């Protein structure tokens, strides 16, 4: 699988990961958990590592922690999760709880979810990074109406990562945020790289949509969420082979009339 550097450290990150929103919010039954264990196995076998979660995602953090422990694959995982509350004490308590659920004393990436109380939490995260409790810090948002605020934070704060929506039919981030991330040396995690999903049924395949996203040089890793191993395998294949250059991406847009 292709890898790309995290600008702040130079460490290489595989370009396809796995999101856990909805798909990993399941119970404890074997029928619920077995497909998700297979999703992670497929991800790791393909050379991927990023698993993105959040306290906002119901039971997803606990499920990820349970699944990583039995298969002894913690060393293969780049865990990204988020803080999603207000106030310093509440933020610390929530992040400590995430570590307990994920069964780890170190998280690779902690992000401020949807910029909620971001000034407070970034101050905490800088201390945690200095102490070695996290490797990287970042912020996220998913709605274009918040992109002006996201842009302001990216310009004013030293960040390792930003997570945002970007897809062939959702290109708002392409105008200012992706070029800004490249200029500022901020790694980019792409959430919802399939956009609204309508293109699946009428025009394209998972690899085409993902390759369009990965063709942008500012993108570090795409994290499509899935609870189905066959979809994880399909997604992972997009991380191999040739990626489209700017000219070919333009032809993709023209062919889809977007």
Coordinates of C-alpha atoms in Angstrom, one line a residue:
X1 CA 0.0 0.0 0.0
X2 CA 1.2 3.5 -0.7
X3 CA 2.3 5.6 2.3
X4 CA 2.6 9.3 2.7
X5 CA 4.6 11.3 5.3
X6 CA 3.1 13.0 8.3
X7 CA 4.7 16.4 7.8
X8 CA 5.4 17.2 11.4
X9 CA 7.4 14.0 12.0
X10 CA 8.3 12.5 8.7
X11 CA 6.8 9.2 9.7
X12 CA 5.1 7.3 6.9
X13 CA 1.4 6.6 7.1
X14 CA -0.6 4.1 4.9
X15 CA -3.0 5.9 2.7
X16 CA -6.1 3.8 3.5
X17 CA -7.5 3.4 7.0
X18 CA -10.9 2.6 8.5
X19 CA -13.5 4.8 10.1
X20 CA -15.7 3.4 12.9
X21 CA -18.8 5.7 12.9
X22 CA -21.9 3.6 13.0
X23 CA -20.3 0.5 11.7
X24 CA -18.4 -0.3 15.0
X25 CA -21.2 0.7 17.3
X26 CA -22.4 -2.8 18.0
X27 CA -23.0 -5.2 20.9
X28 CA -20.9 -8.0 22.3
X29 CA -22.4 -10.9 20.4
X30 CA -20.1 -13.0 18.2
X31 CA -22.3 -12.3 15.2
X32 CA -21.8 -8.6 15.6
X33 CA -18.1 -8.7 16.4
X34 CA -16.8 -11.3 14.0
X35 CA -17.2 -9.3 10.8
X36 CA -15.5 -6.3 12.5
X37 CA -12.5 -8.5 13.6
X38 CA -12.2 -9.5 9.9
X39 CA -12.4 -5.9 8.8
X40 CA -9.3 -5.1 10.9
X41 CA -7.5 -8.2 9.8
X42 CA -8.1 -7.2 6.1
X43 CA -6.9 -3.7 6.9
X44 CA -3.6 -4.9 8.5
X45 CA -3.0 -7.6 5.9
X46 CA -3.2 -4.9 3.2
X47 CA -0.7 -2.8 5.0
X48 CA -3.1 -0.2 6.5
X49 CA -3.0 1.0 10.1
X50 CA -5.3 4.0 10.8
X51 CA -8.4 3.3 12.8
X52 CA -10.4 6.4 13.6
X53 CA -13.0 6.6 16.3
X54 CA -14.6 9.0 18.8
X55 CA -16.6 9.1 22.0
X56 CA -19.4 10.4 19.8
X57 CA -19.5 7.0 18.0
X58 CA -21.4 5.1 20.7
X59 CA -19.6 1.8 21.6
X60 CA -17.1 2.0 18.8
X61 CA -14.0 2.8 21.0
X62 CA -14.8 -0.2 23.3
X63 CA -15.3 -2.5 20.3
X64 CA -12.0 -1.4 18.7
X65 CA -10.2 -1.9 22.1
X66 CA -11.7 -5.4 22.5
X67 CA -10.9 -6.5 19.0
X68 CA -7.3 -5.2 19.0
X69 CA -6.5 -7.0 22.3
X70 CA -7.3 -10.6 21.4
X71 CA -5.5 -10.6 18.1
X72 CA -2.5 -8.9 19.5
X73 CA -2.4 -6.3 16.7
X74 CA -2.1 -3.2 18.8
X75 CA 1.4 -2.6 17.4
X76 CA -0.1 -2.6 13.9
X77 CA -2.7 0.0 14.6
X78 CA -2.5 3.8 14.4
X79 CA -5.3 4.7 16.7
X80 CA -7.0 8.1 16.2
X81 CA -9.8 9.2 18.4
X82 CA -11.2 12.5 19.6
X83 CA -12.3 14.7 22.6
X84 CA -15.8 15.9 22.3
X85 CA -16.9 17.8 25.4
X86 CA -16.4 21.2 27.0
X87 CA -14.1 22.2 29.9
X88 CA -10.6 21.1 30.7
X89 CA -11.5 18.6 33.5
X90 CA -14.3 17.0 31.4
X91 CA -11.9 16.8 28.4
X92 CA -9.2 15.0 30.4
X93 CA -11.7 12.6 32.0
X94 CA -13.2 11.8 28.5
X95 CA -9.7 11.1 27.0
X96 CA -8.7 9.0 29.9
X97 CA -11.9 7.0 29.4
X98 CA -11.1 6.6 25.7
X99 CA -7.7 5.1 26.7
X100 CA -9.4 2.7 29.0
X101 CA -11.9 1.6 26.4
X102 CA -9.2 1.3 23.7
X103 CA -7.0 -0.7 26.2
X104 CA -4.0 1.5 25.7
X105 CA -1.9 4.0 27.6
X106 CA -0.8 5.8 24.4
X107 CA -2.9 7.1 21.5
X108 CA -1.3 8.0 18.2
X109 CA -3.6 10.8 17.3
X110 CA -6.0 12.8 19.6
X111 CA -8.3 15.3 17.8
X112 CA -10.7 18.0 18.9
X113 CA -14.0 16.8 17.5
X114 CA -15.8 19.4 15.4
X115 CA -13.7 22.2 17.1
X116 CA -15.7 21.9 20.3
X117 CA -14.0 24.0 23.0
X118 CA -10.8 23.7 20.9
X119 CA -8.7 26.3 22.7
X120 CA -9.1 24.5 26.0
X121 CA -8.4 21.0 24.6
X122 CA -5.5 22.0 22.4
X123 CA -3.7 23.4 25.4
X124 CA -4.3 20.0 27.2
X125 CA -3.2 18.1 24.1
X126 CA 0.1 20.0 23.8
X127 CA 0.9 18.9 27.4
X128 CA -0.1 15.3 26.7
X129 CA 2.1 15.3 23.5
X130 CA 5.1 16.6 25.5
X131 CA 4.5 13.9 28.1
X132 CA 4.3 11.1 25.5
X133 CA 0.7 10.2 26.1
X134 CA -0.2 11.0 22.5
X135 CA 2.0 11.2 19.4
X136 CA 0.0 13.8 17.4
X137 CA -2.8 16.3 17.9
X138 CA -5.3 17.7 15.5
X139 CA -8.8 19.1 14.9
X140 CA -11.8 18.0 12.9
X141 CA -14.9 19.3 11.2
X142 CA -17.3 18.0 8.6
X143 CA -19.5 20.8 7.5
X144 CA -18.6 23.5 4.9
X145 CA -20.3 26.1 7.1
X146 CA -17.6 25.6 9.7
X147 CA -14.7 25.7 7.2
X148 CA -14.0 29.4 7.8
X149 CA -13.4 28.7 11.5
X150 CA -11.4 25.6 10.6
X151 CA -9.3 27.6 8.3
X152 CA -8.6 30.2 11.0
X153 CA -7.5 27.5 13.5
X154 CA -5.3 25.9 10.9
X155 CA -3.6 29.2 10.2
X156 CA -3.2 30.2 13.9
X157 CA -2.4 26.9 15.7
X158 CA 0.5 24.4 15.2
X159 CA -1.3 21.2 14.3
X160 CA -0.2 17.8 13.2
X161 CA -3.5 16.7 11.6
X162 CA -6.7 18.0 10.4
X163 CA -9.7 15.7 9.6
X164 CA -12.3 16.9 7.1
X165 CA -14.8 15.7 4.5
X166 CA -13.6 15.5 0.9
X167 CA -15.0 13.5 -2.0
X168 CA -15.4 13.7 -5.7
X169 CA -18.9 15.2 -5.2
X170 CA -18.0 17.1 -2.0
X171 CA -15.0 19.3 -3.0
X172 CA -15.4 22.4 -0.7
X173 CA -12.2 21.5 1.1
X174 CA -10.3 21.6 -2.2
X175 CA -10.6 25.4 -2.5
X176 CA -8.7 26.6 0.6
X177 CA -8.3 23.9 3.2
X178 CA -6.2 21.3 1.4
X179 CA -3.8 23.9 -0.1
X180 CA -3.5 25.5 3.4
X181 CA -2.8 22.1 5.0
X182 CA 0.0 21.6 2.4
X183 CA 1.5 25.0 3.1
X184 CA 1.3 24.6 6.9
X185 CA 2.6 21.1 7.0
X186 CA -0.6 19.6 8.4
X187 CA -1.4 16.0 7.6
X188 CA -5.0 15.4 6.3
X189 CA -7.3 12.6 7.2
X190 CA -10.3 12.5 4.9
X191 CA -13.6 11.5 6.3
X192 CA -16.5 10.4 4.1
X193 CA -14.4 10.0 0.9
X194 CA -17.4 8.5 -0.8
X195 CA -19.4 11.6 -0.4
X196 CA -23.2 11.1 -0.3
X197 CA -22.9 7.6 -1.6
X198 CA -25.0 8.2 -4.7
X199 CA -22.2 7.7 -7.1
X200 CA -21.8 4.1 -6.0
X201 CA -25.1 3.1 -7.5
X202 CA -25.0 5.0 -10.7
X203 CA -21.5 5.8 -11.8
X204 CA -18.5 4.4 -10.0
X205 CA -16.6 2.0 -7.8
X206 CA -15.0 2.4 -4.4
X207 CA -11.5 2.4 -5.8
X208 CA -12.3 5.2 -8.3
X209 CA -13.8 7.4 -5.6
X210 CA -10.9 6.8 -3.2
X211 CA -8.2 7.2 -5.9
X212 CA -9.7 10.6 -6.7
X213 CA -9.3 11.7 -3.1
X214 CA -5.8 10.2 -2.8
X215 CA -4.8 11.9 -6.0
X216 CA -4.8 15.2 -4.2
X217 CA -1.2 15.6 -2.9
X218 CA -2.3 17.2 0.4
X219 CA -4.3 14.2 1.4
X220 CA -2.4 11.9 3.8
X221 CA -5.0 9.1 4.5
X222 CA -8.6 8.4 3.7
X223 CA -10.7 6.6 6.4
X224 CA -13.9 5.3 4.9
X225 CA -16.0 3.6 7.6
X226 CA -17.1 0.0 7.1
X227 CA -18.2 -3.0 9.1
X228 CA -18.0 -5.4 6.2
X229 CA -14.7 -7.2 5.4
X230 CA -15.4 -7.3 1.6
X231 CA -15.7 -3.5 1.6
X232 CA -12.5 -3.1 3.6
X233 CA -10.8 -5.2 1.0
X234 CA -12.2 -3.2 -1.8
X235 CA -11.2 0.1 -0.1
X236 CA -7.7 -1.1 0.6
X237 CA -7.1 -1.9 -3.0
X238 CA -7.4 1.8 -3.8
X239 CA -4.1 2.3 -1.9
X240 CA -2.2 0.3 -4.4
X241 CA -1.1 1.0 -8.0
X242 CA -1.2 4.3 -9.9
X243 CA -3.0 7.3 -8.4
X244 CA -4.5 9.9 -10.7
X245 CA -2.6 13.2 -11.4
X246 CA -4.3 16.6 -11.6
X247 CA -5.1 16.2 -15.3
X248 CA -6.7 12.8 -14.9
X249 CA -8.7 14.0 -11.9
X250 CA -10.0 16.7 -14.1
X251 CA -11.1 14.1 -16.7
X252 CA -12.8 12.1 -13.9
X253 CA -14.8 15.2 -12.9
X254 CA -15.7 15.9 -16.5
X255 CA -16.8 12.3 -17.1
X256 CA -19.1 12.5 -14.1
X257 CA -20.3 16.1 -15.0
X258 CA -19.4 17.3 -11.5

